[in-house]
Coordinates of N, CA and C in Angstrom, one line a residue:
M1 N 82.9 110.8 -49.0 CA 83.4 111.2 -47.6 C 82.4 112.6 -47.5
N2 N 81.7 112.7 -46.5 CA 81.0 114.1 -45.8 C 82.4 114.8 -46.2
E3 N 82.0 116.3 -47.0 CA 83.1 117.0 -46.7 C 83.2 117.9 -45.5
Q4 N 82.3 117.9 -44.8 CA 81.9 118.4 -43.5 C 83.4 117.9 -42.5
N5 N 83.5 116.3 -42.5 CA 84.5 115.7 -41.6 C 85.7 115.4 -42.8
A6 N 85.9 115.6 -43.8 CA 87.0 115.8 -44.4 C 88.4 116.2 -44.1
T7 N 89.6 115.7 -44.1 CA 90.8 116.0 -43.7 C 90.7 117.5 -45.0
P8 N 91.4 118.8 -44.3 CA 91.5 119.8 -45.8 C 92.5 119.5 -46.7
T9 N 92.5 119.6 -47.7 CA 93.7 119.8 -48.3 C 94.2 121.2 -48.5
C10 N 95.9 121.4 -48.7 CA 96.4 122.7 -48.4 C 96.4 123.5 -49.6
D11 N 95.2 123.6 -50.2 CA 95.7 124.2 -51.3 C 94.4 126.5 -50.7
V12 N 96.1 126.6 -50.4 CA 95.3 127.7 -49.6 C 95.0 128.8 -50.7
P13 N 95.2 128.8 -51.7 CA 94.5 130.3 -52.4 C 93.2 130.0 -52.7
A14 N 92.6 128.8 -52.7 CA 91.5 128.5 -53.1 C 90.6 128.3 -51.8
L15 N 91.1 128.0 -50.7 CA 90.1 128.0 -49.4 C 90.6 129.2 -48.8
W16 N 91.2 130.5 -49.4 CA 91.2 132.1 -48.7 C 90.6 132.5 -49.7
M17 N 90.2 132.1 -51.2 CA 89.1 132.9 -52.3 C 87.6 132.6 -51.4
E18 N 87.6 131.2 -51.3 CA 86.0 131.1 -50.6 C 85.7 131.6 -49.8
H19 N 86.3 131.7 -48.4 CA 86.1 132.0 -47.2 C 86.6 133.6 -47.0
K20 N 87.6 134.6 -47.8 CA 88.7 135.4 -47.2 C 86.8 136.6 -46.6
T21 N 86.2 136.8 -47.7 CA 84.9 137.8 -47.5 C 84.6 137.9 -46.5
A22 N 83.7 136.3 -46.4 CA 83.4 136.4 -44.9 C 83.9 136.7 -43.6
L23 N 85.1 135.9 -43.5 CA 86.4 136.3 -42.4 C 86.6 137.9 -42.2
Y24 N 86.6 138.4 -43.3 CA 86.5 139.9 -43.2 C 85.4 140.3 -42.4
H25 N 84.0 140.0 -43.2 CA 83.3 141.1 -42.5 C 83.3 140.7 -41.0
Y26 N 83.1 139.4 -40.8 CA 83.1 138.8 -39.2 C 84.3 139.5 -38.4
I27 N 85.3 139.9 -38.7 CA 86.5 140.6 -38.2 C 85.9 142.0 -37.9
L28 N 85.2 142.3 -39.1 CA 85.0 144.1 -39.1 C 84.0 144.1 -38.1
K29 N 83.1 143.4 -38.0 CA 81.8 143.3 -37.2 C 82.4 143.5 -35.8
R30 N 83.8 143.0 -35.1 CA 83.9 142.8 -34.2 C 84.8 143.9 -33.7
V31 N 85.9 144.3 -34.6 CA 87.2 145.7 -34.3 C 86.5 146.7 -34.7
K32 N 85.3 147.1 -35.4 CA 84.9 148.1 -36.2 C 86.3 149.2 -36.5
D33 N 87.0 148.9 -37.6 CA 87.8 149.4 -37.9 C 88.6 148.5 -39.0
R34 N 88.4 149.7 -40.2 CA 88.7 148.6 -41.1 C 90.7 148.3 -41.5
E35 N 91.0 149.4 -41.1 CA 92.6 148.8 -41.1 C 92.9 147.7 -40.3
M36 N 92.4 148.1 -39.4 CA 92.5 146.7 -38.2 C 91.8 145.9 -38.6
A37 N 91.1 145.4 -39.6 CA 90.4 144.2 -39.4 C 91.6 144.0 -41.0
E38 N 91.7 144.6 -41.5 CA 92.6 144.2 -42.7 C 93.5 143.1 -42.2
D39 N 94.4 144.1 -41.4 CA 95.8 143.5 -40.7 C 95.4 142.4 -39.8
I40 N 94.1 142.1 -39.3 CA 93.8 140.5 -38.6 C 93.8 139.4 -39.7
L41 N 93.0 140.0 -40.8 CA 93.1 138.8 -41.8 C 94.4 138.5 -42.5
Q42 N 94.9 139.5 -42.7 CA 96.5 138.9 -42.9 C 97.0 137.9 -42.2
E43 N 97.3 138.5 -40.9 CA 97.5 137.4 -39.5 C 96.6 135.7 -39.7
V44 N 95.3 136.1 -39.9 CA 94.8 134.8 -39.8 C 95.0 134.0 -41.4
L45 N 95.7 135.1 -42.4 CA 96.1 133.8 -43.8 C 97.4 133.1 -43.0
L46 N 98.2 134.1 -43.0 CA 99.7 133.5 -41.8 C 99.4 132.5 -41.1
K47 N 98.4 132.2 -40.1 CA 98.1 131.6 -39.3 C 97.3 130.1 -40.2
V48 N 96.8 130.4 -41.0 CA 96.1 129.6 -42.3 C 97.6 128.4 -42.7
Y49 N 98.2 129.6 -43.2 CA 99.7 128.8 -44.1 C 100.7 127.8 -42.6
H50 N 100.6 128.4 -41.6 CA 101.2 127.7 -40.9 C 101.0 126.6 -40.6
F51 N 99.6 126.9 -40.5 CA 98.6 125.1 -40.2 C 98.9 124.2 -41.6
C52 N 99.0 124.3 -42.9 CA 99.1 123.7 -43.3 C 100.4 123.2 -43.6
L53 N 101.1 124.0 -43.3 CA 102.7 123.2 -43.2 C 103.0 122.1 -42.6
T54 N 102.0 122.5 -41.6 CA 101.8 120.8 -40.0 C 100.8 120.0 -40.4
K55 N 100.3 120.4 -41.4 CA 99.9 119.0 -42.2 C 98.8 118.5 -41.0
S56 N 98.0 119.4 -40.3 CA 97.0 118.4 -39.7 C 95.8 118.2 -39.7
G57 N 94.9 118.0 -39.2 CA 93.6 118.0 -39.8 C 92.2 118.6 -38.8
V58 N 91.4 119.0 -39.8 CA 90.3 119.4 -39.3 C 89.0 119.2 -39.7
R59 N 88.0 119.0 -38.4 CA 86.6 118.6 -38.9 C 86.0 119.6 -39.2
N60 N 85.4 120.9 -39.5 CA 84.9 121.5 -39.7 C 85.6 123.1 -40.4
L61 N 86.2 122.7 -41.7 CA 86.9 124.0 -42.1 C 86.3 125.5 -41.8
R62 N 85.4 125.6 -42.0 CA 84.6 127.3 -41.7 C 84.2 127.6 -40.2
S63 N 84.3 126.4 -39.1 CA 84.2 126.9 -38.0 C 85.8 127.1 -37.8
W64 N 86.9 126.2 -37.9 CA 88.3 126.3 -37.5 C 88.8 127.5 -38.3
L65 N 88.1 128.3 -39.3 CA 89.1 129.6 -39.8 C 88.3 131.1 -38.8
F66 N 87.0 130.4 -38.6 CA 86.5 131.6 -38.1 C 86.5 131.3 -36.2
Q67 N 87.3 130.6 -35.8 CA 87.6 130.3 -34.4 C 89.4 130.8 -34.4
I68 N 90.2 130.9 -35.5 CA 91.5 131.2 -35.9 C 91.1 133.2 -35.8
A69 N 90.3 133.2 -36.7 CA 90.1 134.3 -37.0 C 89.4 134.9 -35.4
Q70 N 88.9 134.7 -34.2 CA 88.4 134.8 -33.3 C 89.4 135.0 -32.4
N71 N 90.1 134.0 -32.6 CA 91.4 134.0 -31.3 C 92.5 134.9 -31.9
T72 N 92.7 135.4 -33.1 CA 93.3 136.6 -33.6 C 93.0 138.0 -33.0
I73 N 91.9 137.9 -32.8 CA 90.8 139.1 -32.6 C 91.4 139.2 -31.1
T74 N 91.4 138.2 -30.2 CA 91.4 138.4 -28.9 C 93.3 138.5 -28.7
D75 N 94.0 138.3 -29.3 CA 95.3 138.3 -29.7 C 95.7 139.7 -29.7
V76 N 94.9 140.2 -30.4 CA 95.2 141.8 -30.8 C 94.9 142.5 -29.8
Y77 N 93.9 142.3 -29.5 CA 93.0 143.2 -28.4 C 94.0 143.1 -26.9
R78 N 94.0 142.2 -27.0 CA 95.5 141.9 -25.8 C 96.5 142.2 -25.7
H79 N 96.8 142.3 -27.3 CA 98.5 143.4 -27.1 C 98.0 144.6 -26.9
N80 N 97.1 145.5 -27.4 CA 97.0 146.5 -27.7 C 96.4 147.0 -26.4
Q81 N 95.8 146.0 -25.4 CA 95.2 146.3 -24.2 C 94.5 147.3 -24.3
K82 N 93.3 146.7 -25.5 CA 91.9 147.2 -25.6 C 91.1 146.6 -24.1
V83 N 90.1 147.4 -24.0 CA 89.1 147.8 -22.7 C 87.9 146.0 -23.4
K84 N 87.7 146.3 -24.4 CA 86.9 145.1 -24.7 C 87.2 143.6 -25.1
T85 N 86.6 142.9 -23.7 CA 87.1 141.9 -23.8 C 86.5 140.6 -25.0
T86 N 86.7 139.5 -25.2 CA 85.8 138.6 -25.9 C 84.4 138.3 -25.0
D87 N 84.2 138.5 -24.4 CA 82.9 138.6 -23.4 C 81.8 139.1 -24.3
S88 N 82.5 140.8 -24.7 CA 81.7 141.5 -25.6 C 81.2 140.9 -26.7
F89 N 82.0 140.0 -27.2 CA 81.8 139.0 -28.7 C 80.4 138.2 -28.5
P90 N 79.8 137.7 -29.5 CA 79.1 136.6 -29.4 C 80.2 135.6 -29.9
T91 N 79.3 134.3 -29.4 CA 80.3 133.5 -29.1 C 80.2 132.5 -30.8
L92 N 81.2 131.6 -30.8 CA 81.5 131.0 -31.9 C 80.3 130.4 -32.5
A93 N 80.1 129.7 -31.8 CA 78.6 129.2 -32.0 C 77.6 129.9 -32.4
E94 N 77.1 130.8 -31.8 CA 76.5 132.3 -32.2 C 76.2 132.8 -33.6
E95 N 77.7 132.7 -33.8 CA 78.1 133.1 -35.0 C 78.0 132.2 -36.2
D96 N 78.4 131.0 -36.2 CA 78.3 129.5 -36.7 C 76.5 129.7 -37.3
E97 N 76.0 130.1 -36.1 CA 74.3 129.7 -36.1 C 74.0 131.1 -37.4
Q98 N 74.0 131.8 -37.0 CA 73.5 133.0 -37.9 C 73.7 132.9 -39.1
Q99 N 75.4 133.0 -39.3 CA 76.0 132.4 -40.6 C 75.4 131.5 -41.6
A100 N 75.5 130.3 -40.8 CA 74.8 129.3 -41.5 C 73.2 129.0 -41.6
F101 N 72.6 129.9 -40.9 CA 71.0 130.2 -41.1 C 71.2 131.6 -42.7
Q102 N 71.9 132.1 -42.5 CA 72.0 132.9 -43.5 C 72.5 132.6 -44.9
E103 N 72.9 131.6 -44.5 CA 73.7 131.3 -46.0 C 72.3 130.2 -46.5
A104 N 71.7 129.2 -45.6 CA 70.6 127.9 -46.3 C 69.5 128.9 -46.4
L105 N 69.5 130.3 -46.0 CA 67.9 130.9 -46.6 C 67.7 131.0 -47.8
P106 N 68.4 131.6 -48.6 CA 67.6 131.7 -50.0 C 67.9 130.3 -50.5
Y107 N 67.9 129.1 -50.2 CA 67.6 128.3 -50.7 C 66.2 127.6 -50.3
I108 N 66.2 127.6 -49.1 CA 64.5 127.2 -48.7 C 63.5 127.6 -49.4
L109 N 63.3 128.7 -50.1 CA 62.5 128.9 -50.9 C 62.4 128.1 -52.2
P110 N 63.3 127.8 -52.7 CA 63.4 126.9 -53.8 C 63.1 125.7 -53.6
M111 N 63.8 125.2 -52.3 CA 63.2 124.0 -52.4 C 61.9 123.4 -52.0
L112 N 61.4 124.9 -51.9 CA 59.7 124.4 -51.5 C 58.8 123.7 -53.2
D113 N 59.7 124.1 -54.1 CA 59.2 123.7 -55.4 C 59.4 122.3 -55.4
F114 N 60.3 121.5 -54.7 CA 60.5 120.4 -54.9 C 59.6 119.4 -54.2
L115 N 58.7 120.1 -54.0 CA 57.7 119.3 -52.8 C 56.0 119.5 -54.0
P116 N 55.1 118.3 -53.5 CA 53.7 118.4 -53.9 C 53.3 119.8 -53.8
E117 N 52.5 120.5 -54.6 CA 52.0 121.7 -54.4 C 50.7 121.2 -52.8
A118 N 50.1 120.5 -53.2 CA 49.5 120.5 -51.7 C 49.6 120.5 -50.8
Y119 N 51.7 120.3 -50.6 CA 52.3 120.1 -49.1 C 52.9 121.6 -49.2
A120 N 54.0 122.1 -50.3 CA 54.1 123.4 -50.4 C 53.6 124.1 -49.9
R121 N 52.2 124.5 -50.6 CA 51.3 125.7 -50.5 C 50.8 125.8 -48.9
P122 N 50.2 125.4 -48.5 CA 50.3 125.4 -47.1 C 51.3 126.1 -46.1
L123 N 52.0 125.3 -46.3 CA 53.3 125.0 -45.6 C 54.3 126.3 -45.9
K124 N 54.4 127.1 -46.9 CA 54.9 128.6 -47.3 C 53.6 129.5 -46.8
M125 N 52.8 129.3 -46.8 CA 51.7 130.4 -46.3 C 51.7 130.5 -44.8
A126 N 52.0 129.2 -44.1 CA 52.0 129.3 -42.8 C 53.0 129.1 -42.2
D127 N 55.0 129.2 -42.9 CA 55.8 129.4 -42.4 C 56.8 130.4 -43.0
I128 N 56.2 130.7 -44.0 CA 57.4 132.0 -44.9 C 56.7 133.1 -44.5
D129 N 55.0 133.1 -45.3 CA 54.2 134.4 -44.7 C 53.9 134.7 -43.2
G130 N 53.5 133.7 -42.6 CA 53.4 134.0 -41.3 C 51.9 134.5 -41.0
M131 N 50.9 133.5 -42.1 CA 49.6 133.3 -41.6 C 49.6 132.3 -40.6
K132 N 48.6 132.4 -39.8 CA 47.9 131.1 -38.6 C 47.0 130.2 -39.8
Q133 N 47.5 129.2 -38.9 CA 47.1 127.8 -39.4 C 45.2 127.5 -40.0
A134 N 44.7 128.6 -39.3 CA 43.2 128.9 -39.2 C 43.3 129.6 -40.4
E135 N 43.6 130.3 -40.5 CA 43.8 131.4 -42.1 C 44.2 130.8 -43.5
V136 N 44.8 129.6 -43.1 CA 45.4 128.9 -44.0 C 44.6 128.0 -44.7
A137 N 44.0 127.5 -43.7 CA 42.7 126.5 -43.6 C 41.8 127.2 -44.6
T138 N 41.3 128.7 -44.1 CA 40.3 129.0 -45.0 C 40.5 129.4 -46.2
A139 N 42.0 130.2 -46.4 CA 42.4 130.6 -47.5 C 42.2 129.1 -48.6
L140 N 42.7 127.9 -48.3 CA 42.4 126.8 -49.2 C 41.3 126.4 -49.1
G141 N 40.5 126.5 -48.2 CA 39.1 125.7 -48.0 C 39.4 124.8 -47.4
L142 N 40.3 124.6 -46.4 CA 40.3 122.9 -46.3 C 39.6 123.2 -44.6
T143 N 39.6 122.0 -43.8 CA 39.4 121.8 -42.5 C 41.0 122.2 -41.8
L144 N 40.4 122.6 -40.6 CA 41.9 123.5 -39.6 C 42.4 121.8 -39.3
T145 N 42.0 121.2 -39.0 CA 42.5 119.6 -39.1 C 43.3 119.3 -40.3
A146 N 43.2 119.5 -41.4 CA 43.4 118.5 -43.0 C 44.5 120.2 -43.0
A147 N 44.4 121.1 -42.9 CA 45.9 122.4 -43.0 C 46.5 122.1 -42.3
K148 N 47.0 121.3 -40.9 CA 47.5 121.3 -40.0 C 48.7 120.0 -40.2
S149 N 47.6 119.2 -40.9 CA 48.5 118.0 -41.5 C 49.2 118.1 -42.6
R150 N 48.7 119.0 -43.3 CA 49.6 119.0 -44.7 C 50.7 120.1 -44.6
I151 N 50.5 121.1 -43.2 CA 51.8 122.2 -42.8 C 52.7 121.0 -42.2
Q152 N 52.5 120.0 -41.2 CA 53.3 119.6 -40.6 C 53.7 118.2 -41.5
R153 N 53.2 118.3 -42.9 CA 53.3 116.8 -43.3 C 54.4 117.6 -44.8
G154 N 54.5 118.6 -44.8 CA 55.3 119.7 -45.6 C 56.4 120.0 -45.1
R155 N 56.5 120.0 -43.8 CA 58.0 120.4 -42.7 C 58.5 118.8 -42.8
E156 N 57.8 118.1 -42.7 CA 58.4 116.8 -43.0 C 59.3 116.8 -44.4
L157 N 58.9 116.9 -45.4 CA 59.3 116.9 -46.9 C 60.3 117.8 -46.8
L158 N 60.3 119.0 -46.8 CA 61.1 119.9 -46.9 C 62.6 119.2 -46.2
K159 N 61.8 119.1 -44.9 CA 63.3 118.5 -43.9 C 64.0 117.3 -44.9
A160 N 63.5 116.6 -45.7 CA 63.8 115.2 -46.4 C 65.0 115.7 -47.7
E161 N 64.0 117.1 -47.9 CA 64.9 117.2 -49.1 C 66.2 118.2 -48.8
F162 N 66.4 118.4 -47.7 CA 67.2 119.7 -47.1 C 68.4 118.9 -47.1
I163 N 68.1 117.5 -46.0 CA 68.9 116.7 -45.8 C 69.4 115.5 -47.3
T164 N 68.5 115.3 -48.3 CA 68.7 114.9 -49.7 C 70.1 116.1 -50.2
C165 N 69.8 117.8 -50.3 CA 70.2 118.4 -51.2 C 71.5 119.5 -50.2
C166 N 71.4 119.2 -48.9 CA 72.6 120.0 -48.1 C 73.4 119.1 -47.4
H167 N 75.0 119.5 -47.1 CA 75.6 119.0 -45.9 C 75.5 120.0 -45.1
F168 N 75.0 119.5 -43.1 CA 74.8 120.5 -42.9 C 75.1 119.9 -41.2
E169 N 75.6 120.9 -40.3 CA 75.4 120.4 -38.9 C 75.4 121.2 -38.0
T170 N 74.8 120.6 -37.1 CA 73.4 121.1 -36.0 C 74.4 121.0 -34.6
D171 N 74.0 122.0 -34.0 CA 74.4 121.8 -32.7 C 73.9 120.7 -31.9
K172 N 74.1 120.9 -30.4 CA 73.3 119.6 -29.3 C 72.0 120.3 -29.2
N173 N 71.7 121.5 -29.5 CA 70.4 121.9 -29.5 C 69.2 121.9 -30.6
G174 N 70.1 121.4 -31.8 CA 69.6 121.4 -33.5 C 69.5 122.5 -34.3
N175 N 70.3 123.5 -33.5 CA 70.5 124.7 -34.2 C 71.4 124.4 -35.5
L176 N 71.3 125.2 -36.5 CA 71.9 125.3 -37.9 C 73.4 125.8 -37.4
I177 N 74.7 125.1 -37.5 CA 76.0 126.0 -37.7 C 76.5 126.1 -38.9
S178 N 76.3 125.0 -39.6 CA 77.3 125.1 -40.8 C 76.7 124.2 -42.1
F179 N 76.6 124.9 -43.1 CA 75.2 124.5 -44.2 C 76.6 124.5 -45.6
D180 N 76.4 123.9 -46.7 CA 76.7 123.7 -47.9 C 75.7 122.9 -49.1
I181 N 75.8 123.3 -49.9 CA 74.4 122.5 -50.7 C 75.8 121.3 -51.5
K182 N 75.3 120.4 -51.6 CA 75.8 119.1 -51.9 C 75.7 119.0 -53.7
E183 N 76.9 118.9 -54.0 CA 77.3 119.0 -55.7 C 76.1 117.8 -56.4
S184 N 76.0 116.9 -55.7 CA 74.6 116.0 -56.2 C 73.2 117.0 -56.4
C185 N 73.4 117.9 -55.8 CA 71.7 118.7 -56.3 C 72.0 119.9 -57.1
K186 N 71.8 119.3 -58.6 CA 71.7 120.2 -59.8 C 71.1 121.5 -59.3
P187 N 69.2 121.5 -58.7 CA 69.1 122.6 -59.2 C 69.5 123.6 -58.1
L188 N 70.1 123.2 -57.1 CA 70.5 124.2 -56.0 C 72.0 124.6 -56.1
Q189 N 72.2 123.8 -57.0 CA 74.0 124.3 -57.1 C 73.9 125.1 -58.2
E190 N 73.0 125.2 -59.7 CA 72.9 125.9 -60.5 C 72.3 127.6 -59.8
L191 N 71.7 127.7 -58.7 CA 71.4 128.4 -58.1 C 72.0 129.1 -57.2
K192 N 73.1 128.5 -56.5 CA 74.2 128.9 -55.7 C 75.3 129.7 -56.6
K193 N 75.1 129.0 -58.0 CA 76.1 129.8 -59.6 C 75.6 130.7 -59.6
K194 N 74.3 131.1 -59.6 CA 73.6 132.6 -60.1 C 74.3 133.4 -58.4
N195 N 73.9 133.0 -57.6 CA 73.6 133.9 -56.1 C 75.1 134.4 -56.0
T196 N 76.3 133.6 -56.4 CA 77.5 134.3 -56.8 C 77.7 135.1 -57.4

């Protein structure tokens, strides 16, 4: 079963340990006060416990947690009658997109190693190093048509590797909003352990 669509178990300590740092930074970024961020984080924890007692299901745990955090921030500002409104906050979808992209970024370069060199190298030069396709062609001794073809094929292969190795969700515009490495993708799981 896809983990993103699974109903969460109520192992609140494990859930909290996995997400509390990201939640804290999410809250702190919005309230700009460490003490208030800690207080809101504790309120979010209480809401998570309360939710788990009701045993309701959630499609996307990460989005759900951040939505609770956003709602709690809004409640605190309303209660304290602060001037800042939720209109000044990035939307949850924007936050998810930025967060998911930042989480995925460290794994994209290593995934290039899964591709044949003939496609990985021109793709890296064009999409990672920012070279123009004509420059890639010259550097690799290829025609412009061949370079474009290899870059496009490299993108397709990288996308296939991404689908094979990662759980992810996109919004209606195709923007990445949630990301995690599949247990079955051993090379990236090892890299994930090193990064944490």
